[in-house]
Coordinates of C-alpha atoms and ligand atoms in Angstrom, one line a residue:
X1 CA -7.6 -15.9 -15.2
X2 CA -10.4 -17.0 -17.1
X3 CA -12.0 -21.0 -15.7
X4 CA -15.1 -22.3 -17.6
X5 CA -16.1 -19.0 -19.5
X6 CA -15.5 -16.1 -16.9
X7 CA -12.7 -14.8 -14.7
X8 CA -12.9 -16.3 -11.2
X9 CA -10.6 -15.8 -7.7
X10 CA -9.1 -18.9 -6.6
X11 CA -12.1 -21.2 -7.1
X12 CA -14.8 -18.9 -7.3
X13 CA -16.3 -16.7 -10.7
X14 CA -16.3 -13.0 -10.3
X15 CA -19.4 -13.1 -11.5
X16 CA -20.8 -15.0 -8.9
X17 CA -19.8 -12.4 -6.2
X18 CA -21.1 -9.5 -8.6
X19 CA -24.2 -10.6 -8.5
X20 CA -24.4 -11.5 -4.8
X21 CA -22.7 -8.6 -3.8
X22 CA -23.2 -6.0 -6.5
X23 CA -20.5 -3.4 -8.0
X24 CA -18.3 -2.0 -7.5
X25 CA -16.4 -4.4 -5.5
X26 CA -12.4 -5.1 -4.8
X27 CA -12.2 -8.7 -4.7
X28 CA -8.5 -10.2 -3.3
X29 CA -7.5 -13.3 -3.3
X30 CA -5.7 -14.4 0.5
X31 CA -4.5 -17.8 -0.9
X32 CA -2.2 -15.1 -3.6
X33 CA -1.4 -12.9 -0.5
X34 CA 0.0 -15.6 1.3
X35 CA 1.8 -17.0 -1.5
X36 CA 4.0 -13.9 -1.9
X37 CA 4.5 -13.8 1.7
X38 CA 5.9 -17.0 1.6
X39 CA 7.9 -16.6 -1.3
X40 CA 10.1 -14.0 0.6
X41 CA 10.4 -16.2 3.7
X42 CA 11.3 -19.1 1.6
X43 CA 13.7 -16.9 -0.2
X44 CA 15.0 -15.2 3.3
X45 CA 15.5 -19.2 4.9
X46 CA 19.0 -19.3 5.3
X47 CA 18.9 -15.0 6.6
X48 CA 15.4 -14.8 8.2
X49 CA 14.2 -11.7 8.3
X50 CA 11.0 -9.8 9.9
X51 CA 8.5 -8.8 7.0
X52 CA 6.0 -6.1 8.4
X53 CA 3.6 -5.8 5.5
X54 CA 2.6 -1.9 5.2
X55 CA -0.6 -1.9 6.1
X56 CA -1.3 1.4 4.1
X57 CA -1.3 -0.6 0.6
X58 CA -4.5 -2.5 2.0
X59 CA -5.8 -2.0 5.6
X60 CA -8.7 -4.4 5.4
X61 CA -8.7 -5.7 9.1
X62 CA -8.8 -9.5 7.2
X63 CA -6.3 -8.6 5.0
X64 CA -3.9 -7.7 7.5
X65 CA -4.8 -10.7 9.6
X66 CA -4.5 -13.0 6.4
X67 CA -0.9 -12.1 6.3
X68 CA -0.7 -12.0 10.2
X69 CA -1.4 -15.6 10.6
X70 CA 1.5 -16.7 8.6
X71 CA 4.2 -14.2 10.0
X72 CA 3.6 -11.1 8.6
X73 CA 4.6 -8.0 11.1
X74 CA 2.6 -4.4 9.9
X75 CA 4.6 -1.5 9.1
X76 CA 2.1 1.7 9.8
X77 CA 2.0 5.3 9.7
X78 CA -0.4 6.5 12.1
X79 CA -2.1 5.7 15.5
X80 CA -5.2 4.5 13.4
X81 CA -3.1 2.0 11.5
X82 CA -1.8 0.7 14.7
X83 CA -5.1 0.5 16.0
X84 CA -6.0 -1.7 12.5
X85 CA -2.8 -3.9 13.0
X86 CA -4.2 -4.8 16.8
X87 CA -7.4 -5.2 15.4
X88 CA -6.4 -7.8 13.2
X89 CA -4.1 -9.7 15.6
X90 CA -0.5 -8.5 14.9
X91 CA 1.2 -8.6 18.0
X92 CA 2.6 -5.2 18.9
X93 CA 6.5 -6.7 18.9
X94 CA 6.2 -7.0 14.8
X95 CA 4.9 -3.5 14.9
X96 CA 7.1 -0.9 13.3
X97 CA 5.6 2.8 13.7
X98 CA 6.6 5.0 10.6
X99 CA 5.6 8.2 9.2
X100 CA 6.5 11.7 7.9
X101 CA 5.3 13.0 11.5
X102 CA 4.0 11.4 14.5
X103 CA 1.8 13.9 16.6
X104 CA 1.9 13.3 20.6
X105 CA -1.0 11.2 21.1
X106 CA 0.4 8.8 18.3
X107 CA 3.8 8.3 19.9
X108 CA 1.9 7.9 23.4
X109 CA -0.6 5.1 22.4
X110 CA 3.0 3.9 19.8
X111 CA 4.8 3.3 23.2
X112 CA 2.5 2.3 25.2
X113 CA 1.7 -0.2 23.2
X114 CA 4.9 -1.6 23.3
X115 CA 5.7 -1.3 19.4
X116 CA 9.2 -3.0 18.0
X117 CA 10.4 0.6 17.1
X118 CA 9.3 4.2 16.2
X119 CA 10.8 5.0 12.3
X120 CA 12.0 8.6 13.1
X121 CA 12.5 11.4 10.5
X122 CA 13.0 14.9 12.4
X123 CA 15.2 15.9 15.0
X124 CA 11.6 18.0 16.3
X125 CA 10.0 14.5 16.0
X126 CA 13.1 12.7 18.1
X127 CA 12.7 15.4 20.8
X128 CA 8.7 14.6 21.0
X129 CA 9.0 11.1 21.6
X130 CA 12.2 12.2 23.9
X131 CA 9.8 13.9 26.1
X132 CA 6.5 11.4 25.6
X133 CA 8.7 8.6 26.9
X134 CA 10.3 10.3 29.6
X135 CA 6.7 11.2 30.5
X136 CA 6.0 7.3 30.5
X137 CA 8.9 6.7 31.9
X138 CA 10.2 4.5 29.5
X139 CA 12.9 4.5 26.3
X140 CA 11.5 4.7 23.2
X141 CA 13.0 2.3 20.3
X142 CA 14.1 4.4 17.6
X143 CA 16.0 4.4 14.4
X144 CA 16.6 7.1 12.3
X145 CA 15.3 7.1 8.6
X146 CA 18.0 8.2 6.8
X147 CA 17.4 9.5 2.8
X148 CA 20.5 8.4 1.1
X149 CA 20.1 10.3 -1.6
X150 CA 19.6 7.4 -4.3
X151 CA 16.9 7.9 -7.3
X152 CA 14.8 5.0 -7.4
X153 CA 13.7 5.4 -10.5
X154 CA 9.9 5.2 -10.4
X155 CA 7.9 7.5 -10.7
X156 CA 8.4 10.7 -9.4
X157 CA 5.6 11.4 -7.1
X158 CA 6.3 7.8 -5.6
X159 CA 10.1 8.2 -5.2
X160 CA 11.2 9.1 -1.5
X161 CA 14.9 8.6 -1.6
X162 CA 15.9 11.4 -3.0
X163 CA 17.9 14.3 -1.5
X164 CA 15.4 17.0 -1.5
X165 CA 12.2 14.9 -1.0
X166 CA 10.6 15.3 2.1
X167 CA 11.2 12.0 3.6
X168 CA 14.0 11.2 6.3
X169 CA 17.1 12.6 7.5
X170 CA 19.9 13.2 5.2
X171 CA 22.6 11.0 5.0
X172 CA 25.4 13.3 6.1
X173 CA 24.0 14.2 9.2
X174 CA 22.6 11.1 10.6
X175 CA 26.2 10.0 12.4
X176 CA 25.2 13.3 14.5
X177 CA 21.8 12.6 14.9
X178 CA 22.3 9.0 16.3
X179 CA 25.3 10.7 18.7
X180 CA 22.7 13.2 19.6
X181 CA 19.7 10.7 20.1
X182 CA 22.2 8.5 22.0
X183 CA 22.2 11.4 24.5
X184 CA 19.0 11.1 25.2
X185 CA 17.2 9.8 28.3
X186 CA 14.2 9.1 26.7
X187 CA 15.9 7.6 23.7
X188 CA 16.9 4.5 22.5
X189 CA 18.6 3.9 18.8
X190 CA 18.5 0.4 18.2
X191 CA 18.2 0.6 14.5
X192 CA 18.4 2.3 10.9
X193 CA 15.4 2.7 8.4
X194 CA 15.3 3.8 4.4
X195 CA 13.0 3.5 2.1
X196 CA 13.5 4.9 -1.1
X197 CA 10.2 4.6 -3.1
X198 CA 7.6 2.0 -4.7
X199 CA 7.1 0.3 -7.5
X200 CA 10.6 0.2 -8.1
X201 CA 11.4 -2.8 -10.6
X202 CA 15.2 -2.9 -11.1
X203 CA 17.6 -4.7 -8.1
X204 CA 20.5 -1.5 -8.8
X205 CA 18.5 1.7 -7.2
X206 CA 18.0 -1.0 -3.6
X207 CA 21.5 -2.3 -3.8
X208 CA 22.9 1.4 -4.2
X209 CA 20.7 2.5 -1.2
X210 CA 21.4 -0.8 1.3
X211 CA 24.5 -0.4 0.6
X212 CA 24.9 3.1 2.1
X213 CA 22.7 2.2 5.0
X214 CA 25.5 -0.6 5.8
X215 CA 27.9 1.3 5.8
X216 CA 26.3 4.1 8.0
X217 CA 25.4 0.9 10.3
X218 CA 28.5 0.0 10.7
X219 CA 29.6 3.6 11.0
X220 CA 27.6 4.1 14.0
X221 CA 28.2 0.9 15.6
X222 CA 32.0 1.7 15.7
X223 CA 31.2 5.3 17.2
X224 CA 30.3 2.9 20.0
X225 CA 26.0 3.3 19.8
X226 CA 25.3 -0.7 19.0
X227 CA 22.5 -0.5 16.2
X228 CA 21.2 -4.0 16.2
X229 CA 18.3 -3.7 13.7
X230 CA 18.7 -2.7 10.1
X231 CA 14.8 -1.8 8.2
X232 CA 15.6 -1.9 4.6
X233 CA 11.7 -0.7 3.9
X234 CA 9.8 -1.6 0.9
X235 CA 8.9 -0.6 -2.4
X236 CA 9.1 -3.9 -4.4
X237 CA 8.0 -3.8 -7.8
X238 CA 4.8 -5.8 -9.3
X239 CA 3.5 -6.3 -12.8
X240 CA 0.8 -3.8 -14.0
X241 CA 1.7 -4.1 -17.7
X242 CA 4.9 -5.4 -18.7
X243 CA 7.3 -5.0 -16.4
X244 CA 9.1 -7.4 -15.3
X245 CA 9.7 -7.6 -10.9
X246 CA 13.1 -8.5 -9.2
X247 CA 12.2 -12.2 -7.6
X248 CA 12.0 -12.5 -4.0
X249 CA 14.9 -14.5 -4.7
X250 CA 17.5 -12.0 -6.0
X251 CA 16.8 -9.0 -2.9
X252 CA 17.7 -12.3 -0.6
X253 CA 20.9 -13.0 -2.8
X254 CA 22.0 -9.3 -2.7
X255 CA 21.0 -8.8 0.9
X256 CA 23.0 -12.0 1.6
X257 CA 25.8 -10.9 0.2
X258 CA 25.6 -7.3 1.5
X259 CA 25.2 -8.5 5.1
X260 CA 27.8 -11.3 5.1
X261 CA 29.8 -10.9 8.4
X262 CA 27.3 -8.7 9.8
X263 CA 25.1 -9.2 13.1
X264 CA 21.9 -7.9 12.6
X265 CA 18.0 -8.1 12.7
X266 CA 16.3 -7.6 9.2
X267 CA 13.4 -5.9 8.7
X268 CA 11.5 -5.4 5.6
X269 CA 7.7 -3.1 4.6
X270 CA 7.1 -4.7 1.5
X271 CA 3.5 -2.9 0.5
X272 CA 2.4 -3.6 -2.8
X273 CA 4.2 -6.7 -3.6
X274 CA 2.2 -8.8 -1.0
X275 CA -1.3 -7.8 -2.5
X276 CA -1.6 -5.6 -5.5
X277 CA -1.3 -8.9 -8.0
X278 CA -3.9 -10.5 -5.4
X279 CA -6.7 -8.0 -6.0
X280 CA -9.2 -7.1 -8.4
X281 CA -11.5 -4.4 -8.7
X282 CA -14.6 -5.6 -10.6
X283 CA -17.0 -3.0 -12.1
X284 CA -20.4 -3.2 -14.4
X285 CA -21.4 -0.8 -17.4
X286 CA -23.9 1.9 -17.3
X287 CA -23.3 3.1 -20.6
X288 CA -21.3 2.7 -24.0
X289 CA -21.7 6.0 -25.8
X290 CA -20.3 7.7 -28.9
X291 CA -19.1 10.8 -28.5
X292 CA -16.1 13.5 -30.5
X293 CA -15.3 10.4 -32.8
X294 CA -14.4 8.1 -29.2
X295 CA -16.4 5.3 -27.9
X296 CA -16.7 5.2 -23.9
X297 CA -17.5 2.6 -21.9
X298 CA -18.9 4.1 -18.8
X299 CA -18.6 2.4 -15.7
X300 CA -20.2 2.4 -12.0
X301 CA -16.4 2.7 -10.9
X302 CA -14.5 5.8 -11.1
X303 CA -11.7 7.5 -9.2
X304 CA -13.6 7.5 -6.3
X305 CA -13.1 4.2 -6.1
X306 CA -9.4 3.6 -7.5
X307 CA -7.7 6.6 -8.3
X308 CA -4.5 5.7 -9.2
X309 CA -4.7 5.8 -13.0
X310 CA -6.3 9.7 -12.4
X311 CA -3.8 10.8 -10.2
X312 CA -0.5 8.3 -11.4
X313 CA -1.3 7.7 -14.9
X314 CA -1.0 4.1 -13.7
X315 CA -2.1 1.5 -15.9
X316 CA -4.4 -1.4 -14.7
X317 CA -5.3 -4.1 -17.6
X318 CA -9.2 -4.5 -17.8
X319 CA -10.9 -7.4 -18.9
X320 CA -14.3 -8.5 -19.5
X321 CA -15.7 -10.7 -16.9
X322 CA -16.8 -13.4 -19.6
X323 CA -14.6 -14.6 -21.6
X324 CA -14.7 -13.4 -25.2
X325 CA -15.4 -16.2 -28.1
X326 CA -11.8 -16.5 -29.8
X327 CA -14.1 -14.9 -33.1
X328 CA -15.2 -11.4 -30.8
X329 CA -14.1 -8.0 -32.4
X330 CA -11.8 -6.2 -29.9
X331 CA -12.8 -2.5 -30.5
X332 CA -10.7 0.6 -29.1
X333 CA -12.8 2.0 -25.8
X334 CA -12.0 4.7 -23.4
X335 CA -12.5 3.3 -20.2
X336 CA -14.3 6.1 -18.0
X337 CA -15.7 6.2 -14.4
X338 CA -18.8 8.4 -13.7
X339 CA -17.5 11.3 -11.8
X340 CA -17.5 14.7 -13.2
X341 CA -14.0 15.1 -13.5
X342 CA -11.9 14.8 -16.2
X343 CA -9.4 13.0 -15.1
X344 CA -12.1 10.4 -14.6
X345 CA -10.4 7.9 -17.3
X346 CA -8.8 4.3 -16.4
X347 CA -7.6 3.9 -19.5
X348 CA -7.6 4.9 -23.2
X349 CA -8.1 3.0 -26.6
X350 CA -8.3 -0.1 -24.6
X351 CA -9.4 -3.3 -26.6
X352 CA -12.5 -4.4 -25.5
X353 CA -15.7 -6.8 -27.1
X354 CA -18.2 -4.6 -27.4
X355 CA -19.5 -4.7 -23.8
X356 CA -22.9 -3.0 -23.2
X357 CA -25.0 -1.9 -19.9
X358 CA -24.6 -4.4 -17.2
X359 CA -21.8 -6.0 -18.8
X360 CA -18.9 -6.2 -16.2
X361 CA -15.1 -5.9 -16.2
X362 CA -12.2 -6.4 -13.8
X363 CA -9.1 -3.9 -13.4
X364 CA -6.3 -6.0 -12.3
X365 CA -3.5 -5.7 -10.0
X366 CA -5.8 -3.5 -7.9
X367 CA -5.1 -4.9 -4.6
X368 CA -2.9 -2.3 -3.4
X369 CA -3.4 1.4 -3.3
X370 CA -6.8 0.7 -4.1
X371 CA -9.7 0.3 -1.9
X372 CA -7.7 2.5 0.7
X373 CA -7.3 5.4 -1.4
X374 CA -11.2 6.0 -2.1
X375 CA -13.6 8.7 -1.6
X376 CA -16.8 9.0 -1.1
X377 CA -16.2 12.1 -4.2
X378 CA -19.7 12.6 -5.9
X379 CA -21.9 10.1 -3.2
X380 CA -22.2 7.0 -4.8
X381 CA -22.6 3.7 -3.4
X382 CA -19.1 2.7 -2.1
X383 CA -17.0 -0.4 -3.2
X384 CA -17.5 -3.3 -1.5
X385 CA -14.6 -5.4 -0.4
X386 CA -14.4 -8.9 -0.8
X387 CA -12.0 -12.0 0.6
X388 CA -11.9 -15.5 -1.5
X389 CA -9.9 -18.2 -0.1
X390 CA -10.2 -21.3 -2.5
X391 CA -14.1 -22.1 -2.9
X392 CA -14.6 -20.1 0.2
X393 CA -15.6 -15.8 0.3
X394 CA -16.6 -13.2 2.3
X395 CA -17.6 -9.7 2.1
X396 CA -15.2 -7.9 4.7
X397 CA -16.3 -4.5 4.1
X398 CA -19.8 -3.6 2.8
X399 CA -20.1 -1.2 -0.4
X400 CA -21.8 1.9 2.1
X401 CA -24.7 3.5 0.2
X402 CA -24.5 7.2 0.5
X403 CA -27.5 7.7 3.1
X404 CA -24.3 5.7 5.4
X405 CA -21.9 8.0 4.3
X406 CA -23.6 10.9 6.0
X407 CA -25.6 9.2 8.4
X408 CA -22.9 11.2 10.8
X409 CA -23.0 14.4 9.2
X410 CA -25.4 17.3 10.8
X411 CA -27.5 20.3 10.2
X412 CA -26.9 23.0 12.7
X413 CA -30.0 24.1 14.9
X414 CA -29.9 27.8 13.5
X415 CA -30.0 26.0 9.8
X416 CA -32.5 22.8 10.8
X417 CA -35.5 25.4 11.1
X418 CA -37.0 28.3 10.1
X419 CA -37.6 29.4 6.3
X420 CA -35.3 29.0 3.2
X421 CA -33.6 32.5 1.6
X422 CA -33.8 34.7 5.0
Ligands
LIG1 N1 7.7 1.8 3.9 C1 7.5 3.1 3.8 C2 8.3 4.0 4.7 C3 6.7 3.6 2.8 O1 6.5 4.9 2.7 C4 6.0 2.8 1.9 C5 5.1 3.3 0.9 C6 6.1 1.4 2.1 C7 7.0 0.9 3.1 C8 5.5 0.4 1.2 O2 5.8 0.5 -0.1 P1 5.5 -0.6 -1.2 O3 6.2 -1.9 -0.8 O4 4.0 -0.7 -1.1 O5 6.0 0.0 -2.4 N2 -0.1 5.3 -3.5 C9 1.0 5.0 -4.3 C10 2.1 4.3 -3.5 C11 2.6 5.1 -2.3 C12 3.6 4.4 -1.4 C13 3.8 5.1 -0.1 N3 4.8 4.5 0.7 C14 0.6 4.1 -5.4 O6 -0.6 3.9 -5.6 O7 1.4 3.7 -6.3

């Protein structure tokens, strides 16, 4: 919040780093990243648990190794975001290798690198890693993702828990599947995986959903295949606007309760809730302009750089980077990026001093989902990435100017010479 006159991270002013650094730039706090880790391990004491932070919300090598250092696994989807997790120092026994579909090179590199377990959800995905371990000669880790079919009410193109949605195995089948997979030389189940969506804010949609993957457990166990890990996924909720998160506190009370009596390894993907409240993306004005009856305020960020309001609706507050005298007149702005689209709008008939060229803002809440899902859309210098931790920072990925974005693309001989319009 705002210290002395401007917004700052941890101990140090946004603006400071602006200027140093130029826009736009993610800025994430590791101090807040490790706070939230430790809230769930504090909450988990008395049921420890193994968190493997999904590296997809935020894959910044020093991200992933902020976490690392105090515990944190990595839950990842592809052989790149292994590659990221060994980068940053997570040893490959808190690796959990998910995904909708793991190609043959993936599961090779997943299994040779001795990963905790492969999250499976296809029987022509359990028969590739069947073969690619017997290949190794080895036995793969596995446990099923099953979908069990609760809604969890977010929104929809972020719910996977659905019957119908493409993730997982359905519920009613996976009793076979694990028989099947049991059977397998290549193959061993030691677990069971859901996930049912993100940003999910209310405890009843996880309680509904853990509660049918107990009870599958324990169906499975007494068919005689002993399960002994149980991945509950992520999807805990943060605050963008209003809403108001379940407390670390709470999923330990009903997971308590839930898995009274019961032997079994925890494993958690919490995503977002590690470092979307620890980021900001911070962003200067080109232009206020007048235009149809609206005022813009144009900005050197657009959804090339955080897309989630463009492609989710999703709200991120915005602030001005100096703090507004108590007297300032908050006028309705649309908030805009530059790119020709659109759909290029963070936010409408947002409150706002009357900010002008060079002013800056920050979108909050941006440190998930953010940085990782940019493009380099409409070549314009890319967002640099930024770690504070208390007075000290570091840039730990470079805003790329476009002449770097292409500096691997090339011309063709037949097009390199000769003349234009032949
Ligand atoms: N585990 C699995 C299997 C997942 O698919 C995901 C997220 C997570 C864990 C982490 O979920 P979290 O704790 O972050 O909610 N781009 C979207 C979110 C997509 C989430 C994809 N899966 C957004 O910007 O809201």
């Amino acid at each position: 919040m705002y210290h002395g006159g401007g917004l700052a991270c941890e101990g140090v002013p946004l603006e400071e780093i602006a200027r140093e650094v130029g826009t736009p730039a993610y800025v994430y706090s590791a101090g807040a990243m490790r706070a939230r880790l430790r809230e769930f391990h504090e909450a988990f004491a008395d049921r420890p648990a193994l968190f493997c932070y999904a590296v997809k919300a935020n894959h910044n090598l020093a991200v992933i190794r902020n976490l690392a250092r105090v515990g944190a696994g990595a839950d990842t989807v592809s052989g790149g975001e292994i590659e990221r997790a060994l980068a940053a120092g997570v040893p490959p026994e808190r690796i959990v290798f998910a995904g909708v579909a793991k190609t043959d090179d993936e599961i090779r590199f997943a299994l040779s690198t001795g990963v905790l377990q492969l999250n499976v959800e296809s029987v022509p995905e359990l028969m590739r890693i069947d073969a690619v371990a017997r290949e190794l000669q080895l036995r793969a880790p596995v446990a099923f993702r099953i979908n069990p079919d609760v809604d969890a009410g977010t929104l929809s193109k972020i719910s996977t828990g659905r019957k119908g949605d493409k993730f997982g195995v359905p519920f009613d089948e996976a009793a076979d599947l694990y028989a099947l997979a049991a059977g397998l030389e290549g193959i061993n189940p030691v677990g069971l995986h859901l996930h049912i969506g993100s940003q999910i804010t209310r405890l009843d949609p996880f309680a509904a959903a853990y509660r049918r993957g107990i009870e599958l457990l324990r169906t499975i166990r007494a068919a005689g295949i002993p399960l002994r890990r149980l991945d509950l996924g992520g999807g805990f909720g943060v605050r963008y606007k209003n809403e108001e998160p379940v407390p670390a506190s709470a999923f330990a009370a009903l997971v308590q309760g839930l898995t009274a009596g019961l032997d079994v390894e925890l494993v958690f993907e919490p995503g977002r809730a590690l470092v979307a409240e620890a980021g900001a993306l911070v962003a200067s004005v080109i232009y206020r302009k007048e235009s149809g009856g609206r005022r813009f305020l144009i900005l050197d960020a657009g959804m090339n750089v955080l897309i989630r309001p463009a492609l989710y609706d999703a709200w991120h507050d915005v602030l001005p980077l100096a703090e507004p005298r108590p007297e300032a007149h908050l006028e309705p702005m649309d908030v805009v990026g530059p790119i020709c689209e659109s759909s290029d709008i963070f936010g409408r008939d947002r409150y706002l001093p009357l900010l002008d060229a060079g002013d800056r803002v920050a979108f909050l809440s941006a440190g998930a989902y953010g940085s990782v899902m940019a493009s380099d859309y409409n070549s314009r210098v890319s967002a640099a990435e930024v770690l504070v931790d208390g007075d000290r920072w570091a840039v730990v990925k470079p805003g790329l100017a476009p002449s770097r974005q292409f500096a691997d693309e090339t011309i063709p001989d037949w097009l390199a010479a000769g003349p234009e319009g032949d």
